[in-house]
Every structure is written in C-alpha cells, then in structure tokens.
C-alpha cells in the first residue's frame, strides 16, 4: 500500500471552473432549488425558495404549488408532496450507490431538471490525534486527523464535514483525488479551537463531479479561497432549464467519531 501524508487546504489543488453569469438584481427575484439525496435514505427533501439577492438569506420567500418528481435510473417516477410552503417531500425511496438520480421541477411554468450520480462509499479508516511541539505561531498540542484509502483508477470527489459537540464547523472543505489517486490519505483538521473532552464527529462524503463544482465555486465566491481567476457570480450548477440557482446532489458517507484527548 502506497502511503502519503497529505495536508489538503480546501480547493488548493483545483483548476478553474466556469461560473454561470446570472443577474442577481434584488428587484428581479430568482428561484433557488436545493436538494440532497443520501445513499441508503428512504426519503428526499427538496426546498424551493425565491430571493432577490442570492447571498442575502434574511428573506427567502418560499415557492408553493410546484410540481416535483424524482426519477430513478430504472425509470421509476415519484411525485413529491408539499409538506410546508417551499418544502417538498418524497417517501419510499431505495437510494443505492452506482446509479443516477434525476429531479424534475415545474414552478410557475418554469421547468428545470438535474441529474446526479450517487458514488460508492469511501470508508474512513480512523480518526486519531497527533501531538505537535510548539513552533512558530503554533502553541503546540494535539491535532485531529482522519485517514482513508482513496480508491485507485477512478476519479473521486469529496466533501469533509467536521462537527464539534454536535455543531458543524463552517469551513467548506471539498477536494478531489487528482494528486492523491490510489494513496492512503491522512488529513489534518485545522482551524478549530478544541478542548479536552470535546466530542468530534467527522463525515467523509463522496460526491459526484457536478456537485463538487458547485461547492468549489461557492467556496471561491464566498471568500473561502480557491482558484485564481474566478470572477464574482453564481456557483456552477447542475440545474438545467429555467432555474439556475442551487443544485441537486447525491452522496454516500462514512462517519468517524472521537473525543479530544488531554
């Protein structure tokens, strides 16, 4: 097994992505679709809102009376029920990895579709803590790491989510395996103030290329760093049709838990 010690600064390895140019004038409201389907889940929640400014979440009017379908790779078509304004729910889904899923949305005569590939799980091997001596601006102490084996001979895209005492850290950490394909990855989790006894929960989500592009450009636009040359605009989306804000994504996940040591 080839082993590599990897420090991944989110998006440091990425190439430029095309950004959809949509006018975000606050006087011209835009509809937004958000939906995530997890492997093994038996339900899907689709949220449809309308906003005049995509980056102002104080007011997000809900879109009612939309028609929402989920279509499986085998052709099964399931109609969503609106459970509250702007929230559409589909039950009795048997979501499995290795298949494509499609949503179709009709809202105020605007038709939009999106397809996402649900990738297999990449298991987290471990969550561990390594002590580092003080140096430079680092006061010394333990740093949490997660380790996993990246599958060889295939392209993989990841989102790493870090929770402390049940609260999700806000950093958007997405990366691909362009330079780590087939290696054993040991990923440090920087940027968090941890105390003895803190509960740590880490999710490694496997996502498809289009969802990766969405998060990649969202991170660059929102100031989280990223490739040079990305102009202000809207995140790259896999939505095709009249609505061009938001995304439909699928993912599988592996979870590791631990407690910060003394």
mmCIF file with all atom_site columns, N, CA and C in Angstrom, residues 69-134:
data_model
loop_
_atom_site.group_PDB
_atom_site.id
_atom_site.type_symbol
_atom_site.label_atom_id
_atom_site.label_alt_id
_atom_site.label_comp_id
_atom_site.label_asym_id
_atom_site.label_entity_id
_atom_site.label_seq_id
_atom_site.pdbx_PDB_ins_code
_atom_site.Cartn_x
_atom_site.Cartn_y
_atom_site.Cartn_z
_atom_site.occupancy
_atom_site.B_iso_or_equiv
_atom_site.pdbx_formal_charge
_atom_site.auth_seq_id
_atom_site.auth_comp_id
_atom_site.auth_asym_id
_atom_site.auth_atom_id
_atom_site.pdbx_PDB_model_num
ATOM 1   N N  . UNK A 1 69  ? -40.684 15.929 -9.152  1.00 0.00 ? 69  UNK A N  1
ATOM 2   C CA . UNK A 1 69  ? -40.544 14.486 -9.335  1.00 0.00 ? 69  UNK A CA 1
ATOM 3   C C  . UNK A 1 69  ? -39.103 14.068 -9.062  1.00 0.00 ? 69  UNK A C  1
ATOM 4   N N  . UNK A 1 70  ? -38.937 12.846 -8.551  1.00 0.00 ? 70  UNK A N  1
ATOM 5   C CA . UNK A 1 70  ? -37.649 12.161 -8.521  1.00 0.00 ? 70  UNK A CA 1
ATOM 6   C C  . UNK A 1 70  ? -37.746 10.964 -9.447  1.00 0.00 ? 70  UNK A C  1
ATOM 7   N N  . UNK A 1 71  ? -36.761 10.811 -10.314 1.00 0.00 ? 71  UNK A N  1
ATOM 8   C CA . UNK A 1 71  ? -36.760 9.723  -11.298 1.00 0.00 ? 71  UNK A CA 1
ATOM 9   C C  . UNK A 1 71  ? -35.518 8.875  -11.073 1.00 0.00 ? 71  UNK A C  1
ATOM 10  N N  . UNK A 1 72  ? -35.711 7.568  -10.899 1.00 0.00 ? 72  UNK A N  1
ATOM 11  C CA . UNK A 1 72  ? -34.593 6.664  -10.689 1.00 0.00 ? 72  UNK A CA 1
ATOM 12  C C  . UNK A 1 72  ? -33.992 6.245  -12.028 1.00 0.00 ? 72  UNK A C  1
ATOM 13  N N  . UNK A 1 73  ? -32.833 5.603  -11.964 1.00 0.00 ? 73  UNK A N  1
ATOM 14  C CA . UNK A 1 73  ? -32.175 5.152  -13.192 1.00 0.00 ? 73  UNK A CA 1
ATOM 15  C C  . UNK A 1 73  ? -33.011 4.127  -13.939 1.00 0.00 ? 73  UNK A C  1
ATOM 16  N N  . UNK A 1 74  ? -33.823 3.345  -13.209 1.00 0.00 ? 74  UNK A N  1
ATOM 17  C CA . UNK A 1 74  ? -34.677 2.342  -13.841 1.00 0.00 ? 74  UNK A CA 1
ATOM 18  C C  . UNK A 1 74  ? -35.937 2.942  -14.440 1.00 0.00 ? 74  UNK A C  1
ATOM 19  N N  . UNK A 1 75  ? -36.162 4.246  -14.222 1.00 0.00 ? 75  UNK A N  1
ATOM 20  C CA . UNK A 1 75  ? -37.319 4.914  -14.809 1.00 0.00 ? 75  UNK A CA 1
ATOM 21  C C  . UNK A 1 75  ? -38.483 5.124  -13.870 1.00 0.00 ? 75  UNK A C  1
ATOM 22  N N  . UNK A 1 76  ? -38.364 4.679  -12.617 1.00 0.00 ? 76  UNK A N  1
ATOM 23  C CA . UNK A 1 76  ? -39.443 4.919  -11.650 1.00 0.00 ? 76  UNK A CA 1
ATOM 24  C C  . UNK A 1 76  ? -39.563 6.415  -11.374 1.00 0.00 ? 76  UNK A C  1
ATOM 25  N N  . UNK A 1 77  ? -40.772 6.945  -11.418 1.00 0.00 ? 77  UNK A N  1
ATOM 26  C CA . UNK A 1 77  ? -41.005 8.368  -11.269 1.00 0.00 ? 77  UNK A CA 1
ATOM 27  C C  . UNK A 1 77  ? -41.898 8.599  -10.062 1.00 0.00 ? 77  UNK A C  1
ATOM 28  N N  . UNK A 1 78  ? -41.384 9.354  -9.066  1.00 0.00 ? 78  UNK A N  1
ATOM 29  C CA . UNK A 1 78  ? -42.094 9.553  -7.807  1.00 0.00 ? 78  UNK A CA 1
ATOM 30  C C  . UNK A 1 78  ? -42.424 11.030 -7.627  1.00 0.00 ? 78  UNK A C  1
ATOM 31  N N  . UNK A 1 79  ? -43.680 11.307 -7.300  1.00 0.00 ? 79  UNK A N  1
ATOM 32  C CA . UNK A 1 79  ? -44.157 12.672 -7.133  1.00 0.00 ? 79  UNK A CA 1
ATOM 33  C C  . UNK A 1 79  ? -43.998 13.113 -5.687  1.00 0.00 ? 79  UNK A C  1
ATOM 34  N N  . UNK A 1 80  ? -43.462 14.318 -5.493  1.00 0.00 ? 80  UNK A N  1
ATOM 35  C CA . UNK A 1 80  ? -43.277 14.869 -4.143  1.00 0.00 ? 80  UNK A CA 1
ATOM 36  C C  . UNK A 1 80  ? -44.572 15.496 -3.645  1.00 0.00 ? 80  UNK A C  1
ATOM 37  N N  . UNK A 1 81  ? -44.715 15.502 -2.320  1.00 0.00 ? 81  UNK A N  1
ATOM 38  C CA . UNK A 1 81  ? -45.820 16.186 -1.666  1.00 0.00 ? 81  UNK A CA 1
ATOM 39  C C  . UNK A 1 81  ? -45.280 17.424 -0.955  1.00 0.00 ? 81  UNK A C  1
ATOM 40  N N  . UNK A 1 82  ? -45.993 18.555 -1.072  1.00 0.00 ? 82  UNK A N  1
ATOM 41  C CA . UNK A 1 82  ? -45.576 19.749 -0.370  1.00 0.00 ? 82  UNK A CA 1
ATOM 42  C C  . UNK A 1 82  ? -46.022 19.627 1.090   1.00 0.00 ? 82  UNK A C  1
ATOM 43  N N  . UNK A 1 83  ? -45.051 19.535 2.011   1.00 0.00 ? 83  UNK A N  1
ATOM 44  C CA . UNK A 1 83  ? -45.362 19.365 3.429   1.00 0.00 ? 83  UNK A CA 1
ATOM 45  C C  . UNK A 1 83  ? -45.466 20.690 4.167   1.00 0.00 ? 83  UNK A C  1
ATOM 46  N N  . UNK A 1 84  ? -44.864 21.726 3.635   1.00 0.00 ? 84  UNK A N  1
ATOM 47  C CA . UNK A 1 84  ? -44.980 23.086 4.150   1.00 0.00 ? 84  UNK A CA 1
ATOM 48  C C  . UNK A 1 84  ? -44.560 24.005 3.010   1.00 0.00 ? 84  UNK A C  1
ATOM 49  N N  . UNK A 1 85  ? -44.841 25.309 3.095   1.00 0.00 ? 85  UNK A N  1
ATOM 50  C CA . UNK A 1 85  ? -44.502 26.187 1.975   1.00 0.00 ? 85  UNK A CA 1
ATOM 51  C C  . UNK A 1 85  ? -43.030 26.090 1.578   1.00 0.00 ? 85  UNK A C  1
ATOM 52  N N  . UNK A 1 86  ? -42.807 25.729 0.326   1.00 0.00 ? 86  UNK A N  1
ATOM 53  C CA . UNK A 1 86  ? -41.465 25.634 -0.200  1.00 0.00 ? 86  UNK A CA 1
ATOM 54  C C  . UNK A 1 86  ? -40.742 24.339 0.077   1.00 0.00 ? 86  UNK A C  1
ATOM 55  N N  . UNK A 1 87  ? -41.362 23.420 0.826   1.00 0.00 ? 87  UNK A N  1
ATOM 56  C CA . UNK A 1 87  ? -40.725 22.153 1.194   1.00 0.00 ? 87  UNK A CA 1
ATOM 57  C C  . UNK A 1 87  ? -41.506 20.999 0.572   1.00 0.00 ? 87  UNK A C  1
ATOM 58  N N  . UNK A 1 88  ? -40.790 20.169 -0.207  1.00 0.00 ? 88  UNK A N  1
ATOM 59  C CA . UNK A 1 88  ? -41.413 19.064 -0.937  1.00 0.00 ? 88  UNK A CA 1
ATOM 60  C C  . UNK A 1 88  ? -40.729 17.765 -0.531  1.00 0.00 ? 88  UNK A C  1
ATOM 61  N N  . UNK A 1 89  ? -41.535 16.746 -0.241  1.00 0.00 ? 89  UNK A N  1
ATOM 62  C CA . UNK A 1 89  ? -41.045 15.522 0.371   1.00 0.00 ? 89  UNK A CA 1
ATOM 63  C C  . UNK A 1 89  ? -41.430 14.308 -0.468  1.00 0.00 ? 89  UNK A C  1
ATOM 64  N N  . UNK A 1 90  ? -40.477 13.411 -0.684  1.00 0.00 ? 90  UNK A N  1
ATOM 65  C CA . UNK A 1 90  ? -40.724 12.160 -1.399  1.00 0.00 ? 90  UNK A CA 1
ATOM 66  C C  . UNK A 1 90  ? -40.340 11.006 -0.488  1.00 0.00 ? 90  UNK A C  1
ATOM 67  N N  . UNK A 1 91  ? -41.244 10.071 -0.270  1.00 0.00 ? 91  UNK A N  1
ATOM 68  C CA . UNK A 1 91  ? -41.008 8.899  0.571   1.00 0.00 ? 91  UNK A CA 1
ATOM 69  C C  . UNK A 1 91  ? -40.804 7.653  -0.283  1.00 0.00 ? 91  UNK A C  1
ATOM 70  N N  . UNK A 1 92  ? -40.463 6.561  0.405   1.00 0.00 ? 92  UNK A N  1
ATOM 71  C CA . UNK A 1 92  ? -40.360 5.227  -0.200  1.00 0.00 ? 92  UNK A CA 1
ATOM 72  C C  . UNK A 1 92  ? -39.302 5.160  -1.297  1.00 0.00 ? 92  UNK A C  1
ATOM 73  N N  . UNK A 1 93  ? -38.177 5.824  -1.056  1.00 0.00 ? 93  UNK A N  1
ATOM 74  C CA . UNK A 1 93  ? -37.045 5.754  -1.976  1.00 0.00 ? 93  UNK A CA 1
ATOM 75  C C  . UNK A 1 93  ? -36.076 4.695  -1.474  1.00 0.00 ? 93  UNK A C  1
ATOM 76  N N  . UNK A 1 94  ? -35.544 3.900  -2.377  1.00 0.00 ? 94  UNK A N  1
ATOM 77  C CA . UNK A 1 94  ? -34.488 2.964  -2.035  1.00 0.00 ? 94  UNK A CA 1
ATOM 78  C C  . UNK A 1 94  ? -33.213 3.428  -2.738  1.00 0.00 ? 94  UNK A C  1
ATOM 79  N N  . UNK A 1 95  ? -32.560 4.431  -2.162  1.00 0.00 ? 95  UNK A N  1
ATOM 80  C CA . UNK A 1 95  ? -31.408 5.033  -2.836  1.00 0.00 ? 95  UNK A CA 1
ATOM 81  C C  . UNK A 1 95  ? -30.180 4.132  -2.699  1.00 0.00 ? 95  UNK A C  1
ATOM 82  N N  . UNK A 1 96  ? -29.561 3.804  -3.812  1.00 0.00 ? 96  UNK A N  1
ATOM 83  C CA . UNK A 1 96  ? -28.407 2.913  -3.822  1.00 0.00 ? 96  UNK A CA 1
ATOM 84  C C  . UNK A 1 96  ? -27.267 3.560  -4.604  1.00 0.00 ? 96  UNK A C  1
ATOM 85  N N  . UNK A 1 97  ? -26.055 3.197  -4.257  1.00 0.00 ? 97  UNK A N  1
ATOM 86  C CA . UNK A 1 97  ? -24.887 3.766  -4.925  1.00 0.00 ? 97  UNK A CA 1
ATOM 87  C C  . UNK A 1 97  ? -24.727 3.171  -6.318  1.00 0.00 ? 97  UNK A C  1
ATOM 88  N N  . UNK A 1 98  ? -23.995 3.904  -7.157  1.00 0.00 ? 98  UNK A N  1
ATOM 89  C CA . UNK A 1 98  ? -23.708 3.435  -8.508  1.00 0.00 ? 98  UNK A CA 1
ATOM 90  C C  . UNK A 1 98  ? -24.790 3.741  -9.515  1.00 0.00 ? 98  UNK A C  1
ATOM 91  N N  . UNK A 1 99  ? -25.791 4.522  -9.123  1.00 0.00 ? 99  UNK A N  1
ATOM 92  C CA . UNK A 1 99  ? -26.891 4.847  -10.031 1.00 0.00 ? 99  UNK A CA 1
ATOM 93  C C  . UNK A 1 99  ? -27.075 6.357  -10.133 1.00 0.00 ? 99  UNK A C  1
ATOM 94  N N  . UNK A 1 100 ? -27.732 6.770  -11.224 1.00 0.00 ? 100 UNK A N  1
ATOM 95  C CA . UNK A 1 100 ? -28.066 8.175  -11.444 1.00 0.00 ? 100 UNK A CA 1
ATOM 96  C C  . UNK A 1 100 ? -29.489 8.452  -10.972 1.00 0.00 ? 100 UNK A C  1
ATOM 97  N N  . UNK A 1 101 ? -29.673 9.628  -10.377 1.00 0.00 ? 101 UNK A N  1
ATOM 98  C CA . UNK A 1 101 ? -30.998 10.070 -9.957  1.00 0.00 ? 101 UNK A CA 1
ATOM 99  C C  . UNK A 1 101 ? -31.259 11.442 -10.566 1.00 0.00 ? 101 UNK A C  1
ATOM 100 N N  . UNK A 1 102 ? -32.516 11.673 -10.930 1.00 0.00 ? 102 UNK A N  1
ATOM 101 C CA . UNK A 1 102 ? -32.904 12.913 -11.603 1.00 0.00 ? 102 UNK A CA 1
ATOM 102 C C  . UNK A 1 102 ? -34.094 13.534 -10.895 1.00 0.00 ? 102 UNK A C  1
ATOM 103 N N  . UNK A 1 103 ? -34.062 14.862 -10.751 1.00 0.00 ? 103 UNK A N  1
ATOM 104 C CA . UNK A 1 103 ? -35.256 15.561 -10.297 1.00 0.00 ? 103 UNK A CA 1
ATOM 105 C C  . UNK A 1 103 ? -35.781 16.421 -11.438 1.00 0.00 ? 103 UNK A C  1
ATOM 106 N N  . UNK A 1 104 ? -37.101 16.573 -11.469 1.00 0.00 ? 104 UNK A N  1
ATOM 107 C CA . UNK A 1 104 ? -37.771 17.485 -12.400 1.00 0.00 ? 104 UNK A CA 1
ATOM 108 C C  . UNK A 1 104 ? -38.641 18.423 -11.577 1.00 0.00 ? 104 UNK A C  1
ATOM 109 N N  . UNK A 1 105 ? -38.504 19.714 -11.824 1.00 0.00 ? 105 UNK A N  1
ATOM 110 C CA . UNK A 1 105 ? -39.255 20.719 -11.072 1.00 0.00 ? 105 UNK A CA 1
ATOM 111 C C  . UNK A 1 105 ? -39.960 21.650 -12.041 1.00 0.00 ? 105 UNK A C  1
ATOM 112 N N  . UNK A 1 106 ? -41.261 21.831 -11.826 1.00 0.00 ? 106 UNK A N  1
ATOM 113 C CA . UNK A 1 106 ? -42.023 22.847 -12.541 1.00 0.00 ? 106 UNK A CA 1
ATOM 114 C C  . UNK A 1 106 ? -42.584 23.816 -11.512 1.00 0.00 ? 106 UNK A C  1
ATOM 115 N N  . UNK A 1 107 ? -42.144 25.071 -11.585 1.00 0.00 ? 107 UNK A N  1
ATOM 116 C CA . UNK A 1 107 ? -42.569 26.086 -10.621 1.00 0.00 ? 107 UNK A CA 1
ATOM 117 C C  . UNK A 1 107 ? -42.914 27.358 -11.366 1.00 0.00 ? 107 UNK A C  1
ATOM 118 N N  . UNK A 1 108 ? -44.173 27.770 -11.287 1.00 0.00 ? 108 UNK A N  1
ATOM 119 C CA . UNK A 1 108 ? -44.629 28.972 -12.001 1.00 0.00 ? 108 UNK A CA 1
ATOM 120 C C  . UNK A 1 108 ? -44.248 28.904 -13.475 1.00 0.00 ? 108 UNK A C  1
ATOM 121 N N  . UNK A 1 109 ? -44.568 27.792 -14.095 1.00 0.00 ? 109 UNK A N  1
ATOM 122 C CA . UNK A 1 109 ? -44.321 27.474 -15.509 1.00 0.00 ? 109 UNK A CA 1
ATOM 123 C C  . UNK A 1 109 ? -42.832 27.450 -15.864 1.00 0.00 ? 109 UNK A C  1
ATOM 124 N N  . UNK A 1 110 ? -41.975 27.498 -14.872 1.00 0.00 ? 110 UNK A N  1
ATOM 125 C CA . UNK A 1 110 ? -40.540 27.355 -15.110 1.00 0.00 ? 110 UNK A CA 1
ATOM 126 C C  . UNK A 1 110 ? -40.161 25.888 -14.899 1.00 0.00 ? 110 UNK A C  1
ATOM 127 N N  . UNK A 1 111 ? -39.544 25.279 -15.912 1.00 0.00 ? 111 UNK A N  1
ATOM 128 C CA . UNK A 1 111 ? -39.195 23.856 -15.847 1.00 0.00 ? 111 UNK A CA 1
ATOM 129 C C  . UNK A 1 111 ? -37.685 23.695 -15.713 1.00 0.00 ? 111 UNK A C  1
ATOM 130 N N  . UNK A 1 112 ? -37.276 22.837 -14.779 1.00 0.00 ? 112 UNK A N  1
ATOM 131 C CA . UNK A 1 112 ? -35.854 22.607 -14.518 1.00 0.00 ? 112 UNK A CA 1
ATOM 132 C C  . UNK A 1 112 ? -35.643 21.137 -14.189 1.00 0.00 ? 112 UNK A C  1
ATOM 133 N N  . UNK A 1 113 ? -34.493 20.618 -14.612 1.00 0.00 ? 113 UNK A N  1
ATOM 134 C CA . UNK A 1 113 ? -34.131 19.240 -14.294 1.00 0.00 ? 113 UNK A CA 1
ATOM 135 C C  . UNK A 1 113 ? -32.664 19.177 -13.892 1.00 0.00 ? 113 UNK A C  1
ATOM 136 N N  . UNK A 1 114 ? -32.308 18.145 -13.151 1.00 0.00 ? 114 UNK A N  1
ATOM 137 C CA . UNK A 1 114 ? -30.908 17.936 -12.757 1.00 0.00 ? 114 UNK A CA 1
ATOM 138 C C  . UNK A 1 114 ? -30.702 16.454 -12.488 1.00 0.00 ? 114 UNK A C  1
ATOM 139 N N  . UNK A 1 115 ? -29.520 15.971 -12.839 1.00 0.00 ? 115 UNK A N  1
ATOM 140 C CA . UNK A 1 115 ? -29.172 14.572 -12.627 1.00 0.00 ? 115 UNK A CA 1
ATOM 141 C C  . UNK A 1 115 ? -27.885 14.491 -11.817 1.00 0.00 ? 115 UNK A C  1
ATOM 142 N N  . UNK A 1 116 ? -27.851 13.558 -10.870 1.00 0.00 ? 116 UNK A N  1
ATOM 143 C CA . UNK A 1 116 ? -26.662 13.374 -10.040 1.00 0.00 ? 116 UNK A CA 1
ATOM 144 C C  . UNK A 1 116 ? -26.347 11.891 -9.910  1.00 0.00 ? 116 UNK A C  1
ATOM 145 N N  . UNK A 1 117 ? -25.056 11.571 -9.998  1.00 0.00 ? 117 UNK A N  1
ATOM 146 C CA . UNK A 1 117 ? -24.584 10.193 -9.830  1.00 0.00 ? 117 UNK A CA 1
ATOM 147 C C  . UNK A 1 117 ? -24.263 9.957  -8.362  1.00 0.00 ? 117 UNK A C  1
ATOM 148 N N  . UNK A 1 118 ? -24.787 8.873  -7.802  1.00 0.00 ? 118 UNK A N  1
ATOM 149 C CA . UNK A 1 118 ? -24.578 8.545  -6.393  1.00 0.00 ? 118 UNK A CA 1
ATOM 150 C C  . UNK A 1 118 ? -23.369 7.616  -6.267  1.00 0.00 ? 118 UNK A C  1
ATOM 151 N N  . UNK A 1 119 ? -22.215 8.149  -5.838  1.00 0.00 ? 119 UNK A N  1
ATOM 152 C CA . UNK A 1 119 ? -20.990 7.351  -5.828  1.00 0.00 ? 119 UNK A CA 1
ATOM 153 C C  . UNK A 1 119 ? -20.935 6.384  -4.646  1.00 0.00 ? 119 UNK A C  1
ATOM 154 N N  . UNK A 1 120 ? -20.108 5.344  -4.762  1.00 0.00 ? 120 UNK A N  1
ATOM 155 C CA . UNK A 1 120 ? -19.941 4.397  -3.647  1.00 0.00 ? 120 UNK A CA 1
ATOM 156 C C  . UNK A 1 120 ? -19.289 5.055  -2.443  1.00 0.00 ? 120 UNK A C  1
ATOM 157 N N  . UNK A 1 121 ? -19.460 4.432  -1.292  1.00 0.00 ? 121 UNK A N  1
ATOM 158 C CA . UNK A 1 121 ? -18.845 4.906  -0.056  1.00 0.00 ? 121 UNK A CA 1
ATOM 159 C C  . UNK A 1 121 ? -17.332 4.709  -0.113  1.00 0.00 ? 121 UNK A C  1
ATOM 160 N N  . UNK A 1 122 ? -16.596 5.720  0.347   1.00 0.00 ? 122 UNK A N  1
ATOM 161 C CA . UNK A 1 122 ? -15.161 5.576  0.613   1.00 0.00 ? 122 UNK A CA 1
ATOM 162 C C  . UNK A 1 122 ? -15.018 5.579  2.134   1.00 0.00 ? 122 UNK A C  1
ATOM 163 N N  . UNK A 1 123 ? -14.691 4.432  2.738   1.00 0.00 ? 123 UNK A N  1
ATOM 164 C CA . UNK A 1 123 ? -14.717 4.338  4.204   1.00 0.00 ? 123 UNK A CA 1
ATOM 165 C C  . UNK A 1 123 ? -13.598 5.140  4.867   1.00 0.00 ? 123 UNK A C  1
ATOM 166 N N  . UNK A 1 124 ? -13.937 5.833  5.940   1.00 0.00 ? 124 UNK A N  1
ATOM 167 C CA . UNK A 1 124 ? -12.920 6.407  6.815   1.00 0.00 ? 124 UNK A CA 1
ATOM 168 C C  . UNK A 1 124 ? -12.266 5.273  7.595   1.00 0.00 ? 124 UNK A C  1
ATOM 169 N N  . UNK A 1 125 ? -10.950 5.262  7.573   1.00 0.00 ? 125 UNK A N  1
ATOM 170 C CA . UNK A 1 125 ? -10.223 4.208  8.274   1.00 0.00 ? 125 UNK A CA 1
ATOM 171 C C  . UNK A 1 125 ? -10.123 4.509  9.765   1.00 0.00 ? 125 UNK A C  1
ATOM 172 N N  . UNK A 1 126 ? -9.889  5.793  10.108  1.00 0.00 ? 126 UNK A N  1
ATOM 173 C CA . UNK A 1 126 ? -9.726  6.131  11.515  1.00 0.00 ? 126 UNK A CA 1
ATOM 174 C C  . UNK A 1 126 ? -9.815  7.631  11.723  1.00 0.00 ? 126 UNK A C  1
ATOM 175 N N  . UNK A 1 127 ? -10.101 7.999  12.963  1.00 0.00 ? 127 UNK A N  1
ATOM 176 C CA . UNK A 1 127 ? -9.968  9.371  13.459  1.00 0.00 ? 127 UNK A CA 1
ATOM 177 C C  . UNK A 1 127 ? -8.979  9.290  14.615  1.00 0.00 ? 127 UNK A C  1
ATOM 178 N N  . UNK A 1 128 ? -7.879  10.038 14.528  1.00 0.00 ? 128 UNK A N  1
ATOM 179 C CA . UNK A 1 128 ? -6.869  9.956  15.578  1.00 0.00 ? 128 UNK A CA 1
ATOM 180 C C  . UNK A 1 128 ? -6.302  11.346 15.863  1.00 0.00 ? 128 UNK A C  1
ATOM 181 N N  . UNK A 1 129 ? -5.495  11.441 16.920  1.00 0.00 ? 129 UNK A N  1
ATOM 182 C CA . UNK A 1 129 ? -4.941  12.713 17.365  1.00 0.00 ? 129 UNK A CA 1
ATOM 183 C C  . UNK A 1 129 ? -3.419  12.587 17.471  1.00 0.00 ? 129 UNK A C  1
ATOM 184 N N  . UNK A 1 130 ? -2.717  13.572 16.932  1.00 0.00 ? 130 UNK A N  1
ATOM 185 C CA . UNK A 1 130 ? -1.258  13.553 16.959  1.00 0.00 ? 130 UNK A CA 1
ATOM 186 C C  . UNK A 1 130 ? -0.756  14.827 17.628  1.00 0.00 ? 130 UNK A C  1
ATOM 187 N N  . UNK A 1 131 ? 0.206   14.660 18.532  1.00 0.00 ? 131 UNK A N  1
ATOM 188 C CA . UNK A 1 131 ? 0.736   15.800 19.275  1.00 0.00 ? 131 UNK A CA 1
ATOM 189 C C  . UNK A 1 131 ? 1.889   16.438 18.505  1.00 0.00 ? 131 UNK A C  1
ATOM 190 N N  . UNK A 1 132 ? 1.884   17.786 18.440  1.00 0.00 ? 132 UNK A N  1
ATOM 191 C CA . UNK A 1 132 ? 2.947   18.543 17.787  1.00 0.00 ? 132 UNK A CA 1
ATOM 192 C C  . UNK A 1 132 ? 3.540   19.535 18.781  1.00 0.00 ? 132 UNK A C  1
ATOM 193 N N  . UNK A 1 133 ? 4.865   19.623 18.778  1.00 0.00 ? 133 UNK A N  1
ATOM 194 C CA . UNK A 1 133 ? 5.561   20.560 19.643  1.00 0.00 ? 133 UNK A CA 1
ATOM 195 C C  . UNK A 1 133 ? 5.316   21.997 19.163  1.00 0.00 ? 133 UNK A C  1
ATOM 196 N N  . UNK A 1 134 ? 5.436   22.975 20.082  1.00 0.00 ? 134 UNK A N  1
ATOM 197 C CA . UNK A 1 134 ? 5.283   24.384 19.671  1.00 0.00 ? 134 UNK A CA 1
ATOM 198 C C  . UNK A 1 134 ? 6.312   24.780 18.616  1.00 0.00 ? 134 UNK A C  1
#
